[in-house]
mmCIF file of C-alpha atoms and ligand atoms in Angstrom:
data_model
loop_
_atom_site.group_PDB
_atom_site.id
_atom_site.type_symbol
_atom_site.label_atom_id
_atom_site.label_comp_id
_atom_site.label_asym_id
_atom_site.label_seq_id
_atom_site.Cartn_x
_atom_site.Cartn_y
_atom_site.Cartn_z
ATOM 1 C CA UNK A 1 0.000 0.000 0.000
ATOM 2 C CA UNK A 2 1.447 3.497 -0.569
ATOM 3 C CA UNK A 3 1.875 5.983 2.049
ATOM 4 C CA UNK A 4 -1.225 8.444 2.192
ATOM 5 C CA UNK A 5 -0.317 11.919 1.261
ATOM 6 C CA UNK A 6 -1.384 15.120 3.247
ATOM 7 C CA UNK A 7 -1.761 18.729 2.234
ATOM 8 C CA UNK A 8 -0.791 20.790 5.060
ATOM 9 C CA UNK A 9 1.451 23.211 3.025
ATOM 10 C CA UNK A 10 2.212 24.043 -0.719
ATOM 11 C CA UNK A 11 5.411 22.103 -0.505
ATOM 12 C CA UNK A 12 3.456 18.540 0.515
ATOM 13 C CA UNK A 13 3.475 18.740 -2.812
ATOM 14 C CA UNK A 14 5.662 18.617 -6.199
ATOM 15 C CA UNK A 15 6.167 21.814 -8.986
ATOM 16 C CA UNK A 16 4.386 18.985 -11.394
ATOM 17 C CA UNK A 17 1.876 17.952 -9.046
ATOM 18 C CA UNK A 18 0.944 21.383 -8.599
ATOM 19 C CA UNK A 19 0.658 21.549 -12.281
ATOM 20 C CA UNK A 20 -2.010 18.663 -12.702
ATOM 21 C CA UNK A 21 -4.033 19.997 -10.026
ATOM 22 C CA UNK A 22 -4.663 23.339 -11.666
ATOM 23 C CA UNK A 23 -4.661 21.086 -14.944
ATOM 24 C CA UNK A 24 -7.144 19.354 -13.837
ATOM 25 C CA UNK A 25 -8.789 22.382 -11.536
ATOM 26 C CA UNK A 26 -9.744 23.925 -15.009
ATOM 27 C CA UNK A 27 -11.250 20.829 -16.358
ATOM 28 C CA UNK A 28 -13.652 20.161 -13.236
ATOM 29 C CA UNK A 29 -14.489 24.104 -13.939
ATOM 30 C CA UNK A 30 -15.270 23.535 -17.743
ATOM 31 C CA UNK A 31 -16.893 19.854 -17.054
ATOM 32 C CA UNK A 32 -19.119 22.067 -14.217
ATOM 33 C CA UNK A 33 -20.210 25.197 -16.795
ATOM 34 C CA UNK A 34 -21.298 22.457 -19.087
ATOM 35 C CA UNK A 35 -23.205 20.474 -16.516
ATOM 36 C CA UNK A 36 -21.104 17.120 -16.827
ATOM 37 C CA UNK A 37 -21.536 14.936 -13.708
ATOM 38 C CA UNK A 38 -18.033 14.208 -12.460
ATOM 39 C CA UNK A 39 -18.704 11.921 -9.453
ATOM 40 C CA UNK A 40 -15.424 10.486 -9.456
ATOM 41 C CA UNK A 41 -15.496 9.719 -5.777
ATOM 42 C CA UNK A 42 -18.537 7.972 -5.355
ATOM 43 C CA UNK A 43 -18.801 6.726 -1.756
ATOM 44 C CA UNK A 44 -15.976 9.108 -0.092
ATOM 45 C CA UNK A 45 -16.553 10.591 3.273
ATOM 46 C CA UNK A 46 -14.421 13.387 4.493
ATOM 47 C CA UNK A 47 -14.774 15.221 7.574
ATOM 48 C CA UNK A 48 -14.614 18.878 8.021
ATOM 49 C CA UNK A 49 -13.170 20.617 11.513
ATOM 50 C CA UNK A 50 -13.824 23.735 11.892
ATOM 51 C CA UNK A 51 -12.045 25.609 15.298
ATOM 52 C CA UNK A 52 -12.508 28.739 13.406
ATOM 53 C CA UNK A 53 -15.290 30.479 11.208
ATOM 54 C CA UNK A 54 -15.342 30.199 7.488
ATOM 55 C CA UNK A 55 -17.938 30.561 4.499
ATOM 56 C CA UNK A 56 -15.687 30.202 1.768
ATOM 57 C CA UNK A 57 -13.550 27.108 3.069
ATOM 58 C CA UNK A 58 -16.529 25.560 4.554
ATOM 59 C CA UNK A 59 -19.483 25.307 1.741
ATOM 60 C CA UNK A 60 -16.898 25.378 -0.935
ATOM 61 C CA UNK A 61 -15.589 21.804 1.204
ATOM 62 C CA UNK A 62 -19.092 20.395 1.409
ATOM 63 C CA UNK A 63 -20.348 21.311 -2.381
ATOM 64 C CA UNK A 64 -17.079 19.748 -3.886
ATOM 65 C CA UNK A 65 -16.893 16.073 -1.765
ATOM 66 C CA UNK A 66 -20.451 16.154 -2.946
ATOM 67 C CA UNK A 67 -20.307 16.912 -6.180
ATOM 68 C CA UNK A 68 -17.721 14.262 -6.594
ATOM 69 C CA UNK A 69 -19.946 11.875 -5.127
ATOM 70 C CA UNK A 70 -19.475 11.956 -1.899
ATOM 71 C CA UNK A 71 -20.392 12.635 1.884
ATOM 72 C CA UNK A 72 -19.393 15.814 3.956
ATOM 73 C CA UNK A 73 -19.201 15.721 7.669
ATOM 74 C CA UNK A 74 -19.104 19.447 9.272
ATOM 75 C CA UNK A 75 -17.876 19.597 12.541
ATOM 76 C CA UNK A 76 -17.650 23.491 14.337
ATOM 77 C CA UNK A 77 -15.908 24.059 17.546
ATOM 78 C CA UNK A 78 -18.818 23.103 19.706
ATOM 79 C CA UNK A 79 -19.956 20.231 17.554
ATOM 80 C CA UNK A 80 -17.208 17.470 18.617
ATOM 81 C CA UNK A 81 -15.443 16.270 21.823
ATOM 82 C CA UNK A 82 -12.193 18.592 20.801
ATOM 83 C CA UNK A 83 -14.054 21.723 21.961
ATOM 84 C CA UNK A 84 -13.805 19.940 25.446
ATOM 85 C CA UNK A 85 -10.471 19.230 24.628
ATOM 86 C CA UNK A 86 -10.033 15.514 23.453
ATOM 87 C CA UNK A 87 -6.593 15.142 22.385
ATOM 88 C CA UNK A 88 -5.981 16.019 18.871
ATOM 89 C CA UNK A 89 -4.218 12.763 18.205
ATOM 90 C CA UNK A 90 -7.421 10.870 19.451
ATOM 91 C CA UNK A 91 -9.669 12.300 17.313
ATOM 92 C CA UNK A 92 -7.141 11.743 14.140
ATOM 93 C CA UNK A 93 -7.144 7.859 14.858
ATOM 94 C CA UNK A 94 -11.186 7.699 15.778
ATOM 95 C CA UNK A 95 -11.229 9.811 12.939
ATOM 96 C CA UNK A 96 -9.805 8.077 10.365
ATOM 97 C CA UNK A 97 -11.750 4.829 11.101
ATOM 98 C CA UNK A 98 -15.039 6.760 9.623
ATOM 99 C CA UNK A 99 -13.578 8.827 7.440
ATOM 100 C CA UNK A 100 -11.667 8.633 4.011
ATOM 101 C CA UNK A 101 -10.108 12.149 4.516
ATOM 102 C CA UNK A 102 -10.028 15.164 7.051
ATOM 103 C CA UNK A 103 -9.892 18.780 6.601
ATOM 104 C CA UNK A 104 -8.853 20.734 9.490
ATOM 105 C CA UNK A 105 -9.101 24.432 9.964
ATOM 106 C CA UNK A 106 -7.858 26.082 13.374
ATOM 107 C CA UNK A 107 -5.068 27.793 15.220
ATOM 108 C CA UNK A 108 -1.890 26.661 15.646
ATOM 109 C CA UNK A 109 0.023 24.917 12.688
ATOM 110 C CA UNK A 110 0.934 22.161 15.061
ATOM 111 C CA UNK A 111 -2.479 20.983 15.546
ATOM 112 C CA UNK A 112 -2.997 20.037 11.622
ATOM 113 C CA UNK A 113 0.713 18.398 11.961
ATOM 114 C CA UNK A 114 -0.525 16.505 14.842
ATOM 115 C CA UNK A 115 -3.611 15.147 13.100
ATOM 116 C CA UNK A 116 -2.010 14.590 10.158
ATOM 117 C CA UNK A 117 0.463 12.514 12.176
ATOM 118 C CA UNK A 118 -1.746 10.455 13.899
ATOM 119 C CA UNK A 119 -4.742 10.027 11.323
ATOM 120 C CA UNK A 120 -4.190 7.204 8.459
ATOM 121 C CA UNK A 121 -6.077 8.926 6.157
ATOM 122 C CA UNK A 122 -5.146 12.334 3.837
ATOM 123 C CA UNK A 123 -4.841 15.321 6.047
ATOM 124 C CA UNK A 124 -5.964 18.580 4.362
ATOM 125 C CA UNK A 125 -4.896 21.919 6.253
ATOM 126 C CA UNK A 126 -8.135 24.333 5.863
ATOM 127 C CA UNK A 127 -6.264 27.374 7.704
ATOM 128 C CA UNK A 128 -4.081 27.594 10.475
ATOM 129 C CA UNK A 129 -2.386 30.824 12.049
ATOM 130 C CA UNK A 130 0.702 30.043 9.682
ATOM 131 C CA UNK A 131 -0.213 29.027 6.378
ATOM 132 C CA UNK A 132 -3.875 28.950 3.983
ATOM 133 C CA UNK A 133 -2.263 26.509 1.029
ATOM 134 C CA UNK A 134 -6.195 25.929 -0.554
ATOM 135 C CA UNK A 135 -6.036 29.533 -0.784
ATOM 136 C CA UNK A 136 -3.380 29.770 -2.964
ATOM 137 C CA UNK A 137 -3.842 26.614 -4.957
ATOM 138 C CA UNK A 138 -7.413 28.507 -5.897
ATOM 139 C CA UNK A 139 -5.533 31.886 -6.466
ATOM 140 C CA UNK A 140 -2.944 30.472 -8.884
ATOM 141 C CA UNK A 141 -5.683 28.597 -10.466
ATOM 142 C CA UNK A 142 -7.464 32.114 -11.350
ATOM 143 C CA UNK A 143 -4.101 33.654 -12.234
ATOM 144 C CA UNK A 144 -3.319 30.984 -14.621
ATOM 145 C CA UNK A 145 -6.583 30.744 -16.312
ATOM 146 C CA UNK A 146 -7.056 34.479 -16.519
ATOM 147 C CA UNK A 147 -3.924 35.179 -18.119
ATOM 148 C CA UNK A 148 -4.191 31.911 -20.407
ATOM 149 C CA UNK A 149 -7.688 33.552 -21.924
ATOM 150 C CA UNK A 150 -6.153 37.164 -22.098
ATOM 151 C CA UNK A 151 -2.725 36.695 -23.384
ATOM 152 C CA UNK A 152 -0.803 33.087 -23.219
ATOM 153 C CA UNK A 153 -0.107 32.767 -27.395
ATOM 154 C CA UNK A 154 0.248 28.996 -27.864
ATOM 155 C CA UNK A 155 0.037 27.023 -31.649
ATOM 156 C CA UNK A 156 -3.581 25.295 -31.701
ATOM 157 C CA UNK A 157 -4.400 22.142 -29.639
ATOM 158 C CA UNK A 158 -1.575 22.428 -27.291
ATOM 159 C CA UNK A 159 -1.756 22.861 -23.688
ATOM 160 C CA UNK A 160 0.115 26.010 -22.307
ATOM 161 C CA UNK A 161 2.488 24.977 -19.237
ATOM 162 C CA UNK A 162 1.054 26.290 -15.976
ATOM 163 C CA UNK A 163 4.387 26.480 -14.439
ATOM 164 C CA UNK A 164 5.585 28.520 -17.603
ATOM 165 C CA UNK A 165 2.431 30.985 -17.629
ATOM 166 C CA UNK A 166 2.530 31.588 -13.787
ATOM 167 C CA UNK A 167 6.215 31.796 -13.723
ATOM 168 C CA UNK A 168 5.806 34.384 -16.871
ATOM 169 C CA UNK A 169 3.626 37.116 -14.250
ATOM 170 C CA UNK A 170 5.168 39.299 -11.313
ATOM 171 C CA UNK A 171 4.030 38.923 -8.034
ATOM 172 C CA UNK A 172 2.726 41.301 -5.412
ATOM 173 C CA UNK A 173 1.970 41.041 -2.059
ATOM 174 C CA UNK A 174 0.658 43.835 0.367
ATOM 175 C CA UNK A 175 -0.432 43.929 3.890
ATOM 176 C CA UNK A 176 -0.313 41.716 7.197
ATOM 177 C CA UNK A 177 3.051 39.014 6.455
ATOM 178 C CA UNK A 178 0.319 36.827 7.488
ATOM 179 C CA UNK A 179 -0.873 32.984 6.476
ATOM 180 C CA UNK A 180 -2.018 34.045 3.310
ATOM 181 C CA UNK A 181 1.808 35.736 2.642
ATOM 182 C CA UNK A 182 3.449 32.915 4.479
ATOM 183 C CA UNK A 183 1.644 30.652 1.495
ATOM 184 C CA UNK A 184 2.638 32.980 -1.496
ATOM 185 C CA UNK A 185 6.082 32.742 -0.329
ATOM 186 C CA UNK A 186 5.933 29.044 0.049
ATOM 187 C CA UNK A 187 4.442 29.087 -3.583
ATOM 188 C CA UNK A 188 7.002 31.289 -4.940
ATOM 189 C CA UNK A 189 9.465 28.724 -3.518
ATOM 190 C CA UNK A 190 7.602 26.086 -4.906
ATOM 191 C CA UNK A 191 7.354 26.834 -8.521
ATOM 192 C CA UNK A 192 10.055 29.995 -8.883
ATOM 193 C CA UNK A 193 7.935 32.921 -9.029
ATOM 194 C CA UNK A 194 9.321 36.551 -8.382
ATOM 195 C CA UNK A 195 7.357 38.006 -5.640
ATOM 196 C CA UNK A 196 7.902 40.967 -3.650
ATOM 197 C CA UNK A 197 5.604 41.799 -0.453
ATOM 198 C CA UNK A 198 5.440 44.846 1.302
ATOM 199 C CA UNK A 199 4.698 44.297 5.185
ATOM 200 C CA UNK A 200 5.813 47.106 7.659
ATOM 201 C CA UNK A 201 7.766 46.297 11.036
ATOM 202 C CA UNK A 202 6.076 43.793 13.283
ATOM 203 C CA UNK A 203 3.986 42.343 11.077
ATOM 204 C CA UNK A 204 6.513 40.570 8.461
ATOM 205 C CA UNK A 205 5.861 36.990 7.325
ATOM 206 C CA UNK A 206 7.302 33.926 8.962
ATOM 207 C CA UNK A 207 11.190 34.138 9.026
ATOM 208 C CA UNK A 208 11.320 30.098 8.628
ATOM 209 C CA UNK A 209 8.852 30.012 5.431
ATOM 210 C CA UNK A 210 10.744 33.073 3.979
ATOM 211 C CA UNK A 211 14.640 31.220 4.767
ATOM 212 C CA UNK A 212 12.772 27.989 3.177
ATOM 213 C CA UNK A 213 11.789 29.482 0.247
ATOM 214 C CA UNK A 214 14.749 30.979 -1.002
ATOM 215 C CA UNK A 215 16.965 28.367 -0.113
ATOM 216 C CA UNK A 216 15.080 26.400 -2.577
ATOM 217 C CA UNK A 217 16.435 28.820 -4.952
ATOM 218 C CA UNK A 218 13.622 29.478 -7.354
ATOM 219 C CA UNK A 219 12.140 32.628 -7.782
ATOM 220 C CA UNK A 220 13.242 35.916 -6.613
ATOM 221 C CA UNK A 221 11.518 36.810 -3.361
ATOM 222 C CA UNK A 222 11.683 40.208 -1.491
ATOM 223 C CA UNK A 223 10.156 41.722 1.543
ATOM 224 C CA UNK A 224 10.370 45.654 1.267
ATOM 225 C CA UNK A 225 8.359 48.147 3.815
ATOM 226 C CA UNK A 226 6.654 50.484 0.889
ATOM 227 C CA UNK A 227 3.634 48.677 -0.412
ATOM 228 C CA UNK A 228 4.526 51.214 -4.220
ATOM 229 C CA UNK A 229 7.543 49.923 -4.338
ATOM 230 C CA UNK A 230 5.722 45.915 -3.969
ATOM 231 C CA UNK A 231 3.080 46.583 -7.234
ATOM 232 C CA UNK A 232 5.274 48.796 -9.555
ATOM 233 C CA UNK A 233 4.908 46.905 -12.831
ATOM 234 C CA UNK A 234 3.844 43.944 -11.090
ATOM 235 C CA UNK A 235 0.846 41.532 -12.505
ATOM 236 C CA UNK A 236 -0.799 40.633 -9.667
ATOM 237 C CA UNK A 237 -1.538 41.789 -6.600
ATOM 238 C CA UNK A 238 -2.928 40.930 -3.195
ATOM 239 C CA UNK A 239 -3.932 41.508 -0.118
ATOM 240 C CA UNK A 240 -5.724 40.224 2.830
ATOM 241 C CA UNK A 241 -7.352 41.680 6.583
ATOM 242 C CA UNK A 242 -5.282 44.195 8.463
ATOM 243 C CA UNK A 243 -6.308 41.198 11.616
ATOM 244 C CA UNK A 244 -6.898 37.717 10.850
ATOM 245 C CA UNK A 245 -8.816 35.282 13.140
ATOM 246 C CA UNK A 246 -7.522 35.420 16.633
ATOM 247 C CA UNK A 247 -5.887 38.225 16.371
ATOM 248 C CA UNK A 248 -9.425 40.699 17.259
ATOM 249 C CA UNK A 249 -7.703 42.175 20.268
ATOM 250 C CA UNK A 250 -4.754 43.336 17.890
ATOM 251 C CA UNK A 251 -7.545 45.552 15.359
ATOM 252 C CA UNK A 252 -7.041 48.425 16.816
ATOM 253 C CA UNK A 253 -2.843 48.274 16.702
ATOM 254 C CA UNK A 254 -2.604 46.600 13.335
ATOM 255 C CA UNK A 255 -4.715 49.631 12.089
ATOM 256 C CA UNK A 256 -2.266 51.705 12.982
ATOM 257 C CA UNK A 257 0.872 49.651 11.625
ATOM 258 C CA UNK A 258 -0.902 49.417 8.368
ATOM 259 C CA UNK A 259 -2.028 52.980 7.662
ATOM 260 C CA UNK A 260 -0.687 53.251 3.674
ATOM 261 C CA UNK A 261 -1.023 49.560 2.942
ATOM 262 C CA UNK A 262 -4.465 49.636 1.862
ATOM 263 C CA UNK A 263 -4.739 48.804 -1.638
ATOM 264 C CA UNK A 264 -6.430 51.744 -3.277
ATOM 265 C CA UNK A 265 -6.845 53.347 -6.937
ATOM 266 C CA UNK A 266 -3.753 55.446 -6.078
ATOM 267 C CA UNK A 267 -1.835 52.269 -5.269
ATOM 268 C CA UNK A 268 -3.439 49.987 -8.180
ATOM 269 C CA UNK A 269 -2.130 52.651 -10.949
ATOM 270 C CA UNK A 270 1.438 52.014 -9.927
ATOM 271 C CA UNK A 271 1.319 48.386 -11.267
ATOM 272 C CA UNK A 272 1.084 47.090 -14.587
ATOM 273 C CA UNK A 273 -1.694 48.153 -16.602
ATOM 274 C CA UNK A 274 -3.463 44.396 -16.800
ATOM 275 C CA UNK A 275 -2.620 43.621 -13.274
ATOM 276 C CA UNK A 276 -5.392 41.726 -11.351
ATOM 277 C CA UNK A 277 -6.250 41.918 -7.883
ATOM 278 C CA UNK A 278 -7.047 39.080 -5.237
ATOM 279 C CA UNK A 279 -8.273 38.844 -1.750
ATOM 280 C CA UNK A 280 -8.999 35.925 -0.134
ATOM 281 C CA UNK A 281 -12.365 37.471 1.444
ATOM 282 C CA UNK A 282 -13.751 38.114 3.686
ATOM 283 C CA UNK A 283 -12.817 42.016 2.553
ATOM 284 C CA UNK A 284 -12.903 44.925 4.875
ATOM 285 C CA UNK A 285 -13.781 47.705 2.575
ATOM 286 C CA UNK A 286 -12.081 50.937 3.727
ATOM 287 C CA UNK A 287 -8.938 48.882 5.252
ATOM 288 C CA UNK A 288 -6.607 46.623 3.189
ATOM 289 C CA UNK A 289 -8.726 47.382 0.047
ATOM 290 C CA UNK A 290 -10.978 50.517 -1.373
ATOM 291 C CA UNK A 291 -14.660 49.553 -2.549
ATOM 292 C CA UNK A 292 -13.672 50.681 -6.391
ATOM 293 C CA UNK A 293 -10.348 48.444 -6.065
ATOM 294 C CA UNK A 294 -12.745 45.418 -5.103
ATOM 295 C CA UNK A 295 -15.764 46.073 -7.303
ATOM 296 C CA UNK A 296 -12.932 47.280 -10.122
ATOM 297 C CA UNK A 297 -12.528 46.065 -13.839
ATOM 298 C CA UNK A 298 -9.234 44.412 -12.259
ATOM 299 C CA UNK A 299 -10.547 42.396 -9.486
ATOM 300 C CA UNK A 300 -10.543 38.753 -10.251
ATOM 301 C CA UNK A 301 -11.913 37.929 -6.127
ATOM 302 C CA UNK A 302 -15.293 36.405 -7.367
ATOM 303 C CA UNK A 303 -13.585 33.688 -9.754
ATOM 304 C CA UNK A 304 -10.861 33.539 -6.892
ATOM 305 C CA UNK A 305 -13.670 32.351 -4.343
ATOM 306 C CA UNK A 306 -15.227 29.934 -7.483
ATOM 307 C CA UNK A 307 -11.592 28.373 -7.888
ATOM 308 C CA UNK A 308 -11.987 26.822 -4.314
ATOM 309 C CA UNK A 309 -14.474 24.355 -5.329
ATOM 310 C CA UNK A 310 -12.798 23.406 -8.999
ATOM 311 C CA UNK A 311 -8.971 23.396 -7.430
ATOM 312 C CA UNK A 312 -10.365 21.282 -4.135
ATOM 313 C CA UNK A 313 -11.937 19.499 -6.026
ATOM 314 C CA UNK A 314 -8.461 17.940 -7.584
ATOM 315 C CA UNK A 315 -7.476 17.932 -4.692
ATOM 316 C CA UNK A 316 -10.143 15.547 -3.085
ATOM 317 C CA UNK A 317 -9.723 13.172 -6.729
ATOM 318 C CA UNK A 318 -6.341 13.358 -6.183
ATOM 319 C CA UNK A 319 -5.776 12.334 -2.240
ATOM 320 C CA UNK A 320 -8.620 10.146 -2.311
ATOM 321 C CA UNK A 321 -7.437 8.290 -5.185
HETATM 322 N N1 CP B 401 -10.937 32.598 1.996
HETATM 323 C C1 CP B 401 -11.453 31.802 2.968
HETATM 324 O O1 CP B 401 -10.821 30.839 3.401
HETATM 325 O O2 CP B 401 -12.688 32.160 3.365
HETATM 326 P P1 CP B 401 -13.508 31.570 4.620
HETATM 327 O O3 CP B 401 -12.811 32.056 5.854
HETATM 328 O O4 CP B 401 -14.875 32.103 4.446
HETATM 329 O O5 CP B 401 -13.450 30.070 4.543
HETATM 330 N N1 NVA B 402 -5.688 35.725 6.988
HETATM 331 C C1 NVA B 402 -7.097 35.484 7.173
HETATM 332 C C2 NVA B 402 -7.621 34.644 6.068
HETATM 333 C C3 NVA B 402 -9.080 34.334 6.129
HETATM 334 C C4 NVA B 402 -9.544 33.445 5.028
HETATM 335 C C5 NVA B 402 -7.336 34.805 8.516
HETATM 336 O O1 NVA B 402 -6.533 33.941 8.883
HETATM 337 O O2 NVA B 402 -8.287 35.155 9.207
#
């Protein structure tokens, strides 16, 4: 039997294995449009944790295992025995006698090591304080397709590389060096992509991630305090809350550390001129990003949030296989 595989972080997994799943990402979205049942999974049962909130993570979860033929099991804080705080390791082996994979989101990184440790089935990280990998697997889906229909010139009937057409963009990243920039780094290690992220004092990204990444030695990857001197010329841009979850008691501090890294009109024109936006969502409107930035001809956030059910998707087929 071969070893089950996890997705805790971007690097669980290989530069081409990261290229079939958005592959294959954009074929569950065209096979979708078209109404084509895919119910490759038939049978499947995953379980989803929940120690934080989500909307996104959560129904995006649910429609895909069922879509694929499937069974969803939500579980919030106060659902299960690890609100009254049944060890971790426990639940993964209970767990995994049910289930045919977990997804986990919640605090500390640890915890989805822990499970994944302990459980004998695929281990999917849905958020933790340190990295948001489905995130970015959805966001690179959106960058590849959007600049695949826009620009990508390749001779009929062949496939354009994804590694070549994401490598081909610049990178921008502005805001809280939080999960969300801890997994564009790791992605920028991953498949060599030049990013350069603007966070100010205090609130840089994680100093192991960032080491990680570049001794991997793809890509070009820079942390600089001045979010104009992050998007000049660059492709695509993001952002994400000044405060992520369980860090409320910070708001009022981190508003202050981040006056001038909202991502506005001003800030948008600095880039190049068919740069797209991102944002994980939820948005604060008036913070990290303007209404017209958002609701702008260069936001791609909508598609962004539809990519989490085509690119989890693959990545259900794919650890479930
Ligand atoms: N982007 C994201 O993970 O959203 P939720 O917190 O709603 O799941
Ligand atoms: N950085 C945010 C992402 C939410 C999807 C948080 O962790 O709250």
């Amino acid at each position: 039997m071969s070893k089950k595989r996890d997705f805790l972080s971007l690097w669980d997994v290989t530069e081409a294995e990261f290229a079939a799943l958005i592959r294959r990402a954009e074929e569950l979205r065209f096979l979708r449009q078209v109404r084509t049942p895919h119910a490759t999974r038939p049978g499947r049962v995953v379980a989803l944790i929940f120690e934080k909130a989500s909307t996104r993570t959560r129904v995006s979860f649910e429609v895909a295992v069922w879509e694929l033929g499937g069974h969803a099991i939500v579980m919030g804080r106060n659902d299960s025995q690890l609100g009254r705080g049944e060890p971790i390791k426990d639940t993964a082996r209970v767990m995994s006698r049910y289930c045919h994979g977990i997804m986990v989101r919640t605090f500390g990184h640890e915890r989805v090591k822990e499970l994944a440790d302990y459980a004998s089935v695929p281990v999917i990280n849905g958020l933790t304080d340190l990295l948001h990998p489905c995130q970015v697997l959805a966001d690179l889906q959106t960058v590849y397709a959007h600049f695949l229909e826009h620009e990508t010139k390749t001779p009929a009937g062949s496939v354009p590389d994804v590694v070549q057409v994401l490598r081909s963009q610049r990178y921008a990243w502005v805001g809280d060096g939080n999960n969300m920039a801890n997994t564009w780094i790791e992605a920028a290690g991953l498949l060599g992509l030049d990013l350069m992220l603007a966070c100010p004092d205090g609130l840089q990204p994680n100093p192991d991630v960032l080491e990680t990444a570049r001794r991997q030695g793809h890509g070009r990857i820079q942390v600089v305090r001045d979010p104009r001197e992050a998007v000049a010329g660059r492709r695509v841009i993001s952002t994400d809350v000044f405060a992520s979850m369980g860090k409320e008691e910070e708001v009022e501090a981190r508003k202050r550390a981040l006056v001038g890294y909202g991502v506005d009109r001003a800030l948008m024109a600095g880039a190049d001129a068919n740069a797209i936006f991102l944002h994980c969502l939820p948005a604060h409107r008036g913070e990290e990003v303007s209404d017209e930035v958002i609701e702008g001809p260069a936001s791609q956030v909508w598609q962004e949030a539809e990519n989490r059910l085509h690119s989890q998707k693959a990545l259900l087929e794919w650890l479930l296989s």
